[in-house]
PDB file of C-alpha atoms in Angstrom:
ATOM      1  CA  UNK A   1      28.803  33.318 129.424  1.00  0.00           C
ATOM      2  CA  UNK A   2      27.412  33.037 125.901  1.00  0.00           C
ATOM      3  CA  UNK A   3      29.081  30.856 123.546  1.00  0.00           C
ATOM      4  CA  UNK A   4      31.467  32.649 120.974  1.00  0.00           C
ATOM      5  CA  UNK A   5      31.292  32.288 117.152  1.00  0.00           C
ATOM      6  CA  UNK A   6      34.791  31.049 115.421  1.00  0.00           C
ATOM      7  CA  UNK A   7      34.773  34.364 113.633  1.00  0.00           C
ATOM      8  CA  UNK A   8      34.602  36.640 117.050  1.00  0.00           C
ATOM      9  CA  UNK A   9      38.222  37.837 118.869  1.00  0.00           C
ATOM     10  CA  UNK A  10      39.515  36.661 121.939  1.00  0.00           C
ATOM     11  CA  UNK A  11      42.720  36.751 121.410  1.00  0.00           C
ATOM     12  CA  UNK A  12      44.518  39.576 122.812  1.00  0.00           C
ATOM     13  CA  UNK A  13      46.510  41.644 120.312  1.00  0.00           C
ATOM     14  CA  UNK A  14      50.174  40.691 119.124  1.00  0.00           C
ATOM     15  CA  UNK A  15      51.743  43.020 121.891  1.00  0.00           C
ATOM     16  CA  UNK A  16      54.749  43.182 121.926  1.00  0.00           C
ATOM     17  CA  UNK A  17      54.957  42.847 118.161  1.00  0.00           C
ATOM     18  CA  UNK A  18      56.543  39.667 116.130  1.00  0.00           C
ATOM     19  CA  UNK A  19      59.330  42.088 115.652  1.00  0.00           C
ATOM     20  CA  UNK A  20      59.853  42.845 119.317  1.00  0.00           C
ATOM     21  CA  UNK A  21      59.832  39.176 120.051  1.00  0.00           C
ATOM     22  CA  UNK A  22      62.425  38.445 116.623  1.00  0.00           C
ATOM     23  CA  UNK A  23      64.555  41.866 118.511  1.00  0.00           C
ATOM     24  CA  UNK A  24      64.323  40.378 121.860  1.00  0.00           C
ATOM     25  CA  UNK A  25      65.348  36.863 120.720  1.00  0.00           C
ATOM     26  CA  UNK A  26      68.216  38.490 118.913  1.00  0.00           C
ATOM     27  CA  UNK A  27      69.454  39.672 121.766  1.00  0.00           C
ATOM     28  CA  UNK A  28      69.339  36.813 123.798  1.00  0.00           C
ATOM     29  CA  UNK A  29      71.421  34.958 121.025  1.00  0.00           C
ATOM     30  CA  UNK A  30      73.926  37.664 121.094  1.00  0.00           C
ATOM     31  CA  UNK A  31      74.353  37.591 124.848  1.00  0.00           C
ATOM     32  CA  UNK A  32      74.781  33.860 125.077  1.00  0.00           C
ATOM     33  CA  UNK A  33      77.086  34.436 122.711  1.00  0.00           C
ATOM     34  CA  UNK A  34      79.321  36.595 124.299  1.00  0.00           C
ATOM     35  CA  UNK A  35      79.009  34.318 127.201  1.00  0.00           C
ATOM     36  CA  UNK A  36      81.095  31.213 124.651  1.00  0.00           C
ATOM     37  CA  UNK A  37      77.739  28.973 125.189  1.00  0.00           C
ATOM     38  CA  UNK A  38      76.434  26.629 122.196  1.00  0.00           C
ATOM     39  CA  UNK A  39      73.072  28.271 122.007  1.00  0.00           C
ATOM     40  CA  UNK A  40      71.182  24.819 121.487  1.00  0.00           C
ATOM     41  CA  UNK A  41      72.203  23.593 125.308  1.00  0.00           C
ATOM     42  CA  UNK A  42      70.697  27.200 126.342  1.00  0.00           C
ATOM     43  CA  UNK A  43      67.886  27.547 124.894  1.00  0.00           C
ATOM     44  CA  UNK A  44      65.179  24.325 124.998  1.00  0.00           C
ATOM     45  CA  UNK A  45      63.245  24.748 122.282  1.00  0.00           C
ATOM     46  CA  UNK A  46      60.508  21.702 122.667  1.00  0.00           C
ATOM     47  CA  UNK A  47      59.724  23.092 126.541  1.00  0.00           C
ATOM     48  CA  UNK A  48      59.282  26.378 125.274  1.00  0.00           C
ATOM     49  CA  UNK A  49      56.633  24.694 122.475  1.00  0.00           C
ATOM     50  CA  UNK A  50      55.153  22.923 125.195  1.00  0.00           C
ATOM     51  CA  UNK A  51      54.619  25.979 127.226  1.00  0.00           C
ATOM     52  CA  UNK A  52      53.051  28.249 124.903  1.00  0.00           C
ATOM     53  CA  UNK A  53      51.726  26.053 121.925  1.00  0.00           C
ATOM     54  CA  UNK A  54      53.885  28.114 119.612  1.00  0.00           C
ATOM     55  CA  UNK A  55      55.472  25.395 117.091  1.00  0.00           C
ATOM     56  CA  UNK A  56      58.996  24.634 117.867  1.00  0.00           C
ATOM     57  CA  UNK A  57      59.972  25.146 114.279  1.00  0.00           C
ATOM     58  CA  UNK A  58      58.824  29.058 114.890  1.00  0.00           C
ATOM     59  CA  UNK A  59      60.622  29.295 117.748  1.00  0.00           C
ATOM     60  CA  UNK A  60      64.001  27.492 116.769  1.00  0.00           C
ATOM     61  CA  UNK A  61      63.228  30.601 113.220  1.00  0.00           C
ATOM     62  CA  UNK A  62      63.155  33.385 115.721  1.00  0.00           C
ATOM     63  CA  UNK A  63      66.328  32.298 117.077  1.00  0.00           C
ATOM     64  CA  UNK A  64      68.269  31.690 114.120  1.00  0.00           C
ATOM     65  CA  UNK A  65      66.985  35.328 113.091  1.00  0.00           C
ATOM     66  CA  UNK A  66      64.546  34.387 110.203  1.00  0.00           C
ATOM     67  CA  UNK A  67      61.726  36.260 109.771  1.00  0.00           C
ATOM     68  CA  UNK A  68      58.179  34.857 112.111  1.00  0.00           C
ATOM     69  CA  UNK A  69      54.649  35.656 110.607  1.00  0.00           C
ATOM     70  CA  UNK A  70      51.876  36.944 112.656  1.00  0.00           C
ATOM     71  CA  UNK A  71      49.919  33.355 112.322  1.00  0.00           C
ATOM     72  CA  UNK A  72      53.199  31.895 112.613  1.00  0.00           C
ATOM     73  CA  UNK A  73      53.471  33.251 116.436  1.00  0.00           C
ATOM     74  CA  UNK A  74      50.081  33.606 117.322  1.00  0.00           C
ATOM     75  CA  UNK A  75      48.339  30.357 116.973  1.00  0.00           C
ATOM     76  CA  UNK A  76      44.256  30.277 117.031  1.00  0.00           C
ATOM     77  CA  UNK A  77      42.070  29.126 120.002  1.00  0.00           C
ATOM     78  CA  UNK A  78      41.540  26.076 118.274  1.00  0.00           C
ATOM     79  CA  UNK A  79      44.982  25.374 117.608  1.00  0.00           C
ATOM     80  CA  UNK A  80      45.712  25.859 121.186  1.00  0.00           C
ATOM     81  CA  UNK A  81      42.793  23.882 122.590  1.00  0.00           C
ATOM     82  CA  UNK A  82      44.108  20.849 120.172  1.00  0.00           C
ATOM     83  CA  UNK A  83      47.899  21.623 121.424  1.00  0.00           C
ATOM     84  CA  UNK A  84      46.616  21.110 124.822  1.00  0.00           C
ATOM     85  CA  UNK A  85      44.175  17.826 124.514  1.00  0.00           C
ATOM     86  CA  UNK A  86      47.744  16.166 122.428  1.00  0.00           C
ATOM     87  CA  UNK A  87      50.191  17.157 125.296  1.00  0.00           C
ATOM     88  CA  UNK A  88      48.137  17.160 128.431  1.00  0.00           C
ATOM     89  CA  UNK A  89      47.551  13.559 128.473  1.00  0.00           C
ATOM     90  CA  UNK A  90      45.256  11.240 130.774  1.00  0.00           C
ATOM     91  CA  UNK A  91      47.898   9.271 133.156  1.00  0.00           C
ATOM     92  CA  UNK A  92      47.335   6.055 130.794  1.00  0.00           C
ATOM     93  CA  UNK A  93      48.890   8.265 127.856  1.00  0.00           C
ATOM     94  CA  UNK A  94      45.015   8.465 126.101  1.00  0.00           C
ATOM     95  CA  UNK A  95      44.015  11.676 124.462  1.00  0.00           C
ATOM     96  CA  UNK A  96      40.684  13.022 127.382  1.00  0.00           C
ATOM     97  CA  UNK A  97      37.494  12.311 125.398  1.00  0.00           C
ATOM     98  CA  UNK A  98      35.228  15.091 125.010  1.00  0.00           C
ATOM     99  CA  UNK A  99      32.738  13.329 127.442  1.00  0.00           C
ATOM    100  CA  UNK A 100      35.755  13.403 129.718  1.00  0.00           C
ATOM    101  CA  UNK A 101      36.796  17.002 129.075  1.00  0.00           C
ATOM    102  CA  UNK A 102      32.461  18.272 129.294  1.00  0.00           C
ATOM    103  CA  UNK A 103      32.251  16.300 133.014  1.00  0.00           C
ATOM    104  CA  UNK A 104      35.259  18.559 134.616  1.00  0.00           C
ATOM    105  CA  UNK A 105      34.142  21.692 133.109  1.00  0.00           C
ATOM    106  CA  UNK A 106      30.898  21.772 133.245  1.00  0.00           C
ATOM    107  CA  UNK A 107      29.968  21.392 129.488  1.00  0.00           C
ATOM    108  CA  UNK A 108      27.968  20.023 127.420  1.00  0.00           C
ATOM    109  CA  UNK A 109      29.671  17.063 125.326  1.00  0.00           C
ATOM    110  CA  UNK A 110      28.348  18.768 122.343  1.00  0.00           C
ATOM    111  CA  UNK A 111      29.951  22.059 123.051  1.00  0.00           C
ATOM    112  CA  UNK A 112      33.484  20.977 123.490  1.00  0.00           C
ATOM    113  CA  UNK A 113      32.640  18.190 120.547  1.00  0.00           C
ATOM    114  CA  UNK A 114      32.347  21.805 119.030  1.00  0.00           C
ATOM    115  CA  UNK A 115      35.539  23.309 120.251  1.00  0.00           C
ATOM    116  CA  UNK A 116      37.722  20.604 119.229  1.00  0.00           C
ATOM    117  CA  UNK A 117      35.994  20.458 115.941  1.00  0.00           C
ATOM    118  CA  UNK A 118      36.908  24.247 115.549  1.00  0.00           C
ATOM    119  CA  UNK A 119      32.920  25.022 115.149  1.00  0.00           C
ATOM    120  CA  UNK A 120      32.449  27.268 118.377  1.00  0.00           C
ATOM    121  CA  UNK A 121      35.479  29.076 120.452  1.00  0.00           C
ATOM    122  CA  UNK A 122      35.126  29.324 124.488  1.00  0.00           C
ATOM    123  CA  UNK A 123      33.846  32.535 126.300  1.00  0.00           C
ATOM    124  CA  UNK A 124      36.283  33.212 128.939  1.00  0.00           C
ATOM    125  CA  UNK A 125      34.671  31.671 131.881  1.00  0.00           C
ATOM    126  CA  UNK A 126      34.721  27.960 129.675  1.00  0.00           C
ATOM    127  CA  UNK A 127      38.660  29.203 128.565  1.00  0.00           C
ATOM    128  CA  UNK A 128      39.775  29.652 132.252  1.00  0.00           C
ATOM    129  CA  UNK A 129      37.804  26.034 133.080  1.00  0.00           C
ATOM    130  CA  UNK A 130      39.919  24.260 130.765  1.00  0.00           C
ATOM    131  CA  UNK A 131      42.545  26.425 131.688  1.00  0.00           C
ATOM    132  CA  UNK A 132      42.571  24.678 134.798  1.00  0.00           C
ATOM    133  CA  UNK A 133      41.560  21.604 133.469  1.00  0.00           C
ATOM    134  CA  UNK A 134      44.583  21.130 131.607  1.00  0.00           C
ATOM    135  CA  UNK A 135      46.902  22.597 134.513  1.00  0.00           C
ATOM    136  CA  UNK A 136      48.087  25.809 131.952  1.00  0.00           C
ATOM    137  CA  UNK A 137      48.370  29.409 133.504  1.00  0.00           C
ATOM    138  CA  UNK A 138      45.344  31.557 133.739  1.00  0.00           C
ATOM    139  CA  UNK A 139      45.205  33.380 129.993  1.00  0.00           C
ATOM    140  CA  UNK A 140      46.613  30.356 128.114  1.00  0.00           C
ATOM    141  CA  UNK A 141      44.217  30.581 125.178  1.00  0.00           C
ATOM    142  CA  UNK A 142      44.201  34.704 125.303  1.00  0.00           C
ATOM    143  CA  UNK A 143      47.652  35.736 125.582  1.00  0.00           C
ATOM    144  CA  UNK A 144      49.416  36.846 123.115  1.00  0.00           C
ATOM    145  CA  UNK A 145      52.092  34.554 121.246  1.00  0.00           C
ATOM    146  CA  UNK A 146      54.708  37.740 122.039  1.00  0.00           C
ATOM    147  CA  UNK A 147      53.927  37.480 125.531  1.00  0.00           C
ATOM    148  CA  UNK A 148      53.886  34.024 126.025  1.00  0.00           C
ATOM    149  CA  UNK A 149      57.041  33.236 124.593  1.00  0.00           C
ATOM    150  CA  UNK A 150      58.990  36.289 126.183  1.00  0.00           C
ATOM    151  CA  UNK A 151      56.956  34.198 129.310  1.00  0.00           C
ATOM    152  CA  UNK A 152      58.585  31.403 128.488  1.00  0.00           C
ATOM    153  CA  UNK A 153      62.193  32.471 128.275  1.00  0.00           C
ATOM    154  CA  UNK A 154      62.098  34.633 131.541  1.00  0.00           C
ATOM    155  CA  UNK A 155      64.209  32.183 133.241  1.00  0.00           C
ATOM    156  CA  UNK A 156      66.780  31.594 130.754  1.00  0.00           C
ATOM    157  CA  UNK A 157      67.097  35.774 130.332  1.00  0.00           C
ATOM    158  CA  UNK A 158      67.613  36.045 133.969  1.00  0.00           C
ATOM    159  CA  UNK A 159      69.708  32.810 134.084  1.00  0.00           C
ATOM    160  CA  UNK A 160      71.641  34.678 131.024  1.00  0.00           C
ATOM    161  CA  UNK A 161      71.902  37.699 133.357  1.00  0.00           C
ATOM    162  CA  UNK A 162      73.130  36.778 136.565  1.00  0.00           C
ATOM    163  CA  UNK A 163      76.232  34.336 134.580  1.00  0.00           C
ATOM    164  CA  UNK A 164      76.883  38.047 132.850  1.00  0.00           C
ATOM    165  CA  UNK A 165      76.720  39.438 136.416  1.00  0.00           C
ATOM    166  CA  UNK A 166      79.440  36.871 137.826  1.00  0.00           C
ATOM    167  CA  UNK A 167      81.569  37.375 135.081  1.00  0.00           C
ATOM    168  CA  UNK A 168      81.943  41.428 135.438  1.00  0.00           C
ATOM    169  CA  UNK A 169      79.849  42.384 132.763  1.00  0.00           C
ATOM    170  CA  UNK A 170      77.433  45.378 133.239  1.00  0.00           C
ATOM    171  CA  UNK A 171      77.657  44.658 136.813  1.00  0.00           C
ATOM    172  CA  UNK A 172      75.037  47.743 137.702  1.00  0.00           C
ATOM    173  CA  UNK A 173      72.953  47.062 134.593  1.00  0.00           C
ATOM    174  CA  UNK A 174      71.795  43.194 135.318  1.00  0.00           C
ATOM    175  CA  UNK A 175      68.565  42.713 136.991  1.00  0.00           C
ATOM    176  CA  UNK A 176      69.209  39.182 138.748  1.00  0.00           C
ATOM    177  CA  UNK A 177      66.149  37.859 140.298  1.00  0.00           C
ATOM    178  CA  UNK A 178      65.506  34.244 142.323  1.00  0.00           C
ATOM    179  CA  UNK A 179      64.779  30.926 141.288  1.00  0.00           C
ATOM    180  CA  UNK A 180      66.946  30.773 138.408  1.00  0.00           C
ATOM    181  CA  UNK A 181      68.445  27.401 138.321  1.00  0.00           C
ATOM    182  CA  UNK A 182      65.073  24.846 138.313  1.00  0.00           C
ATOM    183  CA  UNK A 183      66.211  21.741 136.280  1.00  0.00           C
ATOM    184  CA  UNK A 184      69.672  20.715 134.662  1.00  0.00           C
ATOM    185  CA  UNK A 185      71.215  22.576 131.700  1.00  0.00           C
ATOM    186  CA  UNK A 186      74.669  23.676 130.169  1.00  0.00           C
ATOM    187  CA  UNK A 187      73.517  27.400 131.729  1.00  0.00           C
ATOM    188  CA  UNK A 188      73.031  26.074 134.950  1.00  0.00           C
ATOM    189  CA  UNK A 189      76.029  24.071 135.399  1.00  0.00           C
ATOM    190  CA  UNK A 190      77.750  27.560 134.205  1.00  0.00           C
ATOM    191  CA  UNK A 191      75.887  29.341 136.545  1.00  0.00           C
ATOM    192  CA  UNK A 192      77.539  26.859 139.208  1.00  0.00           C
ATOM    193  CA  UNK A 193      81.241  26.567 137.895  1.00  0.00           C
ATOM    194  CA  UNK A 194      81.315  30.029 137.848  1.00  0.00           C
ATOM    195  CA  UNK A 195      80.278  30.778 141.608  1.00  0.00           C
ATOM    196  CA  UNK A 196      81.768  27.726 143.108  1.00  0.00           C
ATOM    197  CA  UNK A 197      85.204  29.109 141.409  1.00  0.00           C
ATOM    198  CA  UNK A 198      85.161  32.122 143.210  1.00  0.00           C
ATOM    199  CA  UNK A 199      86.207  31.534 146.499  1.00  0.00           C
ATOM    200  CA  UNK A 200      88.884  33.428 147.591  1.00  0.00           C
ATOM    201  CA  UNK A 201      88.068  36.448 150.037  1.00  0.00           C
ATOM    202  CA  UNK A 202      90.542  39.151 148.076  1.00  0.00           C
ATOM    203  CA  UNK A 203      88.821  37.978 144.566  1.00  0.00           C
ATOM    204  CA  UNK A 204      87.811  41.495 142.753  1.00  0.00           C
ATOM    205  CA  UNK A 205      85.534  40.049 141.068  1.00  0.00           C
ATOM    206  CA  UNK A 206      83.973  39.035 144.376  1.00  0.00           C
ATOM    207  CA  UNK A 207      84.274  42.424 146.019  1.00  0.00           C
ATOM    208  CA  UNK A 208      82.445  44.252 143.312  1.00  0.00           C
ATOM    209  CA  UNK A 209      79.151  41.570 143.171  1.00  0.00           C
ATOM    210  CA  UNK A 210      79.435  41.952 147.105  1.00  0.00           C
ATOM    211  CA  UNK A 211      79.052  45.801 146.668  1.00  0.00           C
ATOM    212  CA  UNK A 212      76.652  45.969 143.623  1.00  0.00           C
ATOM    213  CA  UNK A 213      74.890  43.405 146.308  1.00  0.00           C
ATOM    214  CA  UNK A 214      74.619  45.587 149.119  1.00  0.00           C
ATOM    215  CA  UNK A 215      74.011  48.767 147.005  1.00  0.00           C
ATOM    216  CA  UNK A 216      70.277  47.421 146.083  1.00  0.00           C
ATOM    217  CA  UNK A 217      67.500  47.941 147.506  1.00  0.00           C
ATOM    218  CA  UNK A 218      66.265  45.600 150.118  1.00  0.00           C
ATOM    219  CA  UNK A 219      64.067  43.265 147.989  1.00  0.00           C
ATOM    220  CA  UNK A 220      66.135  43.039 145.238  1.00  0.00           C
ATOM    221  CA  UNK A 221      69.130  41.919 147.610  1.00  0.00           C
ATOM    222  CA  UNK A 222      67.322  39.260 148.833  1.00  0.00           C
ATOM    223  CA  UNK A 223      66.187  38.330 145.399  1.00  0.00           C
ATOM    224  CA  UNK A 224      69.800  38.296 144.210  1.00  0.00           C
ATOM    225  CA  UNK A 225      71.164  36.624 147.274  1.00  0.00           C
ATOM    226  CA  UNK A 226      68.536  33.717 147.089  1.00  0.00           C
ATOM    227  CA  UNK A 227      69.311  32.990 143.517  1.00  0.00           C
ATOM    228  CA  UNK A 228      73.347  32.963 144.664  1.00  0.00           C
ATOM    229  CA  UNK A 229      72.035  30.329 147.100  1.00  0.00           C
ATOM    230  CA  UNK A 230      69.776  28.498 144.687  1.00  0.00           C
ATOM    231  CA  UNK A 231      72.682  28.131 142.724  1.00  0.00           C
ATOM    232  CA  UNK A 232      75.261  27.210 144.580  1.00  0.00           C
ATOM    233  CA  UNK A 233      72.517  24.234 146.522  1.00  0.00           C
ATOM    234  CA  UNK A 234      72.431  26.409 149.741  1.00  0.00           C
ATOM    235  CA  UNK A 235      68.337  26.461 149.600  1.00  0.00           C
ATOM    236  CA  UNK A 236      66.933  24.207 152.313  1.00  0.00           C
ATOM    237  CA  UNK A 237      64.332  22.327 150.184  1.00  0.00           C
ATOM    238  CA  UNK A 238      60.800  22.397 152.623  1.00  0.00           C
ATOM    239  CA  UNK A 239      59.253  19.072 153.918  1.00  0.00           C
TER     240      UNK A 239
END
């Protein structure tokens, strides 16, 4: 794959668009919201910087509804390749050395010398090398900085979902998928207070997730009903 020029595009384009992203943010806020949860214990802004490379000062903007520039949200394959070398550390806390970086790519050191320099930008075969160099998802350094972030804060939107769900909101609307609860957060533990509470047989509430439940089709029940399980500690963790 030939080497590309700093001036050449690799980036995919902004799709959705920074006012998608700022609309689909605002809705998030407005659902937490509703749901009487501080939005700073729902949202984590510095693991959502980490995963994408967008600064968390854009992020924590979007969120409070200020307006996000295109360069604001989409951040260069330079800036990205830096991002990754500052946060993707050797296991002795060290910063990889180009030398380093060239051996488990297959580079030269003078070509990634280049790319952290900001002379020379990756063809995709070198992007998807340091891709996996630097343990990032496939498309790291081409997606857009829409995508990635609406990436980002899947979990939390379905997390945000299925607590709407158990509280008899838009019951048939809520598309509540698996492997919601990884890690400990205020949405979690609400996502857990509220299922544990509901125990008794007769509860209504209880009846009418049991028949939105059985009403779905046959992967998304089993979706649903492993992310009930997930919550409530009921997965058998594998040896």
């Amino acid at each position: 794959m030939p080497e590309q020029e700093i001036g050449s595009s690799m980036e995919a384009p902004d799709t959705p668009a920074v006012q998608d992203v700022g609309a689909a943010a605002a809705s998030l806020r407005a659902e937490i919201a509703r749901l009487d949860l501080p939005l700073d214990d729902v949202i984590d802004y510095a693991k959502i910087a980490y995963e994408t490379a967008i600064p968390e000062a854009t992020v924590r903007k979007l969120f409070a509804g200020e307006p996000v520039s295109h360069e604001d949200l989409n951040r260069s394959f330079w800036e990205r390749l830096k991002f990754l070398r500052d946060t993707r550390r050797r296991p002795d806390g060290k910063v990889y050395t180009a030398s380093e970086i060239a051996s488990a790519v297959g580079a030269s050191k003078e070509m990634i010398a280049k790319l952290l320099s900001g002379e020379r930008k990756a063809g995709l075969d070198l992007s998807a090398s340091l891709e996996m160099f630097f343990r990032v998802d496939a498309g790291f350094f081409t997606i857009s900085g829409g995508q990635a972030l609406l990436a980002a804060l899947a979990p939390t939107t379905q997390r945000v979902e299925l607590l709407t769900l158990l509280r008899g909101r838009d019951v048939q609307g809520v598309a509540a998928r698996g492997g919601l609860t990884d890690g400990s957060d205020r949405l979690t533990e609400a996502l857990r207070a509220e299922i544990a509470g509901r125990t008794h047989a007769e509860d209504p509430d209880i009846s009418e997730i049991a028949m939105t439940v059985r009403s779905l089709p046959a992967g998304r029940r089993s979706s649903v009903l492993g992310t009930i399980k997930s919550v409530l500690g009921l997965v058998k963790s594998e040896d």
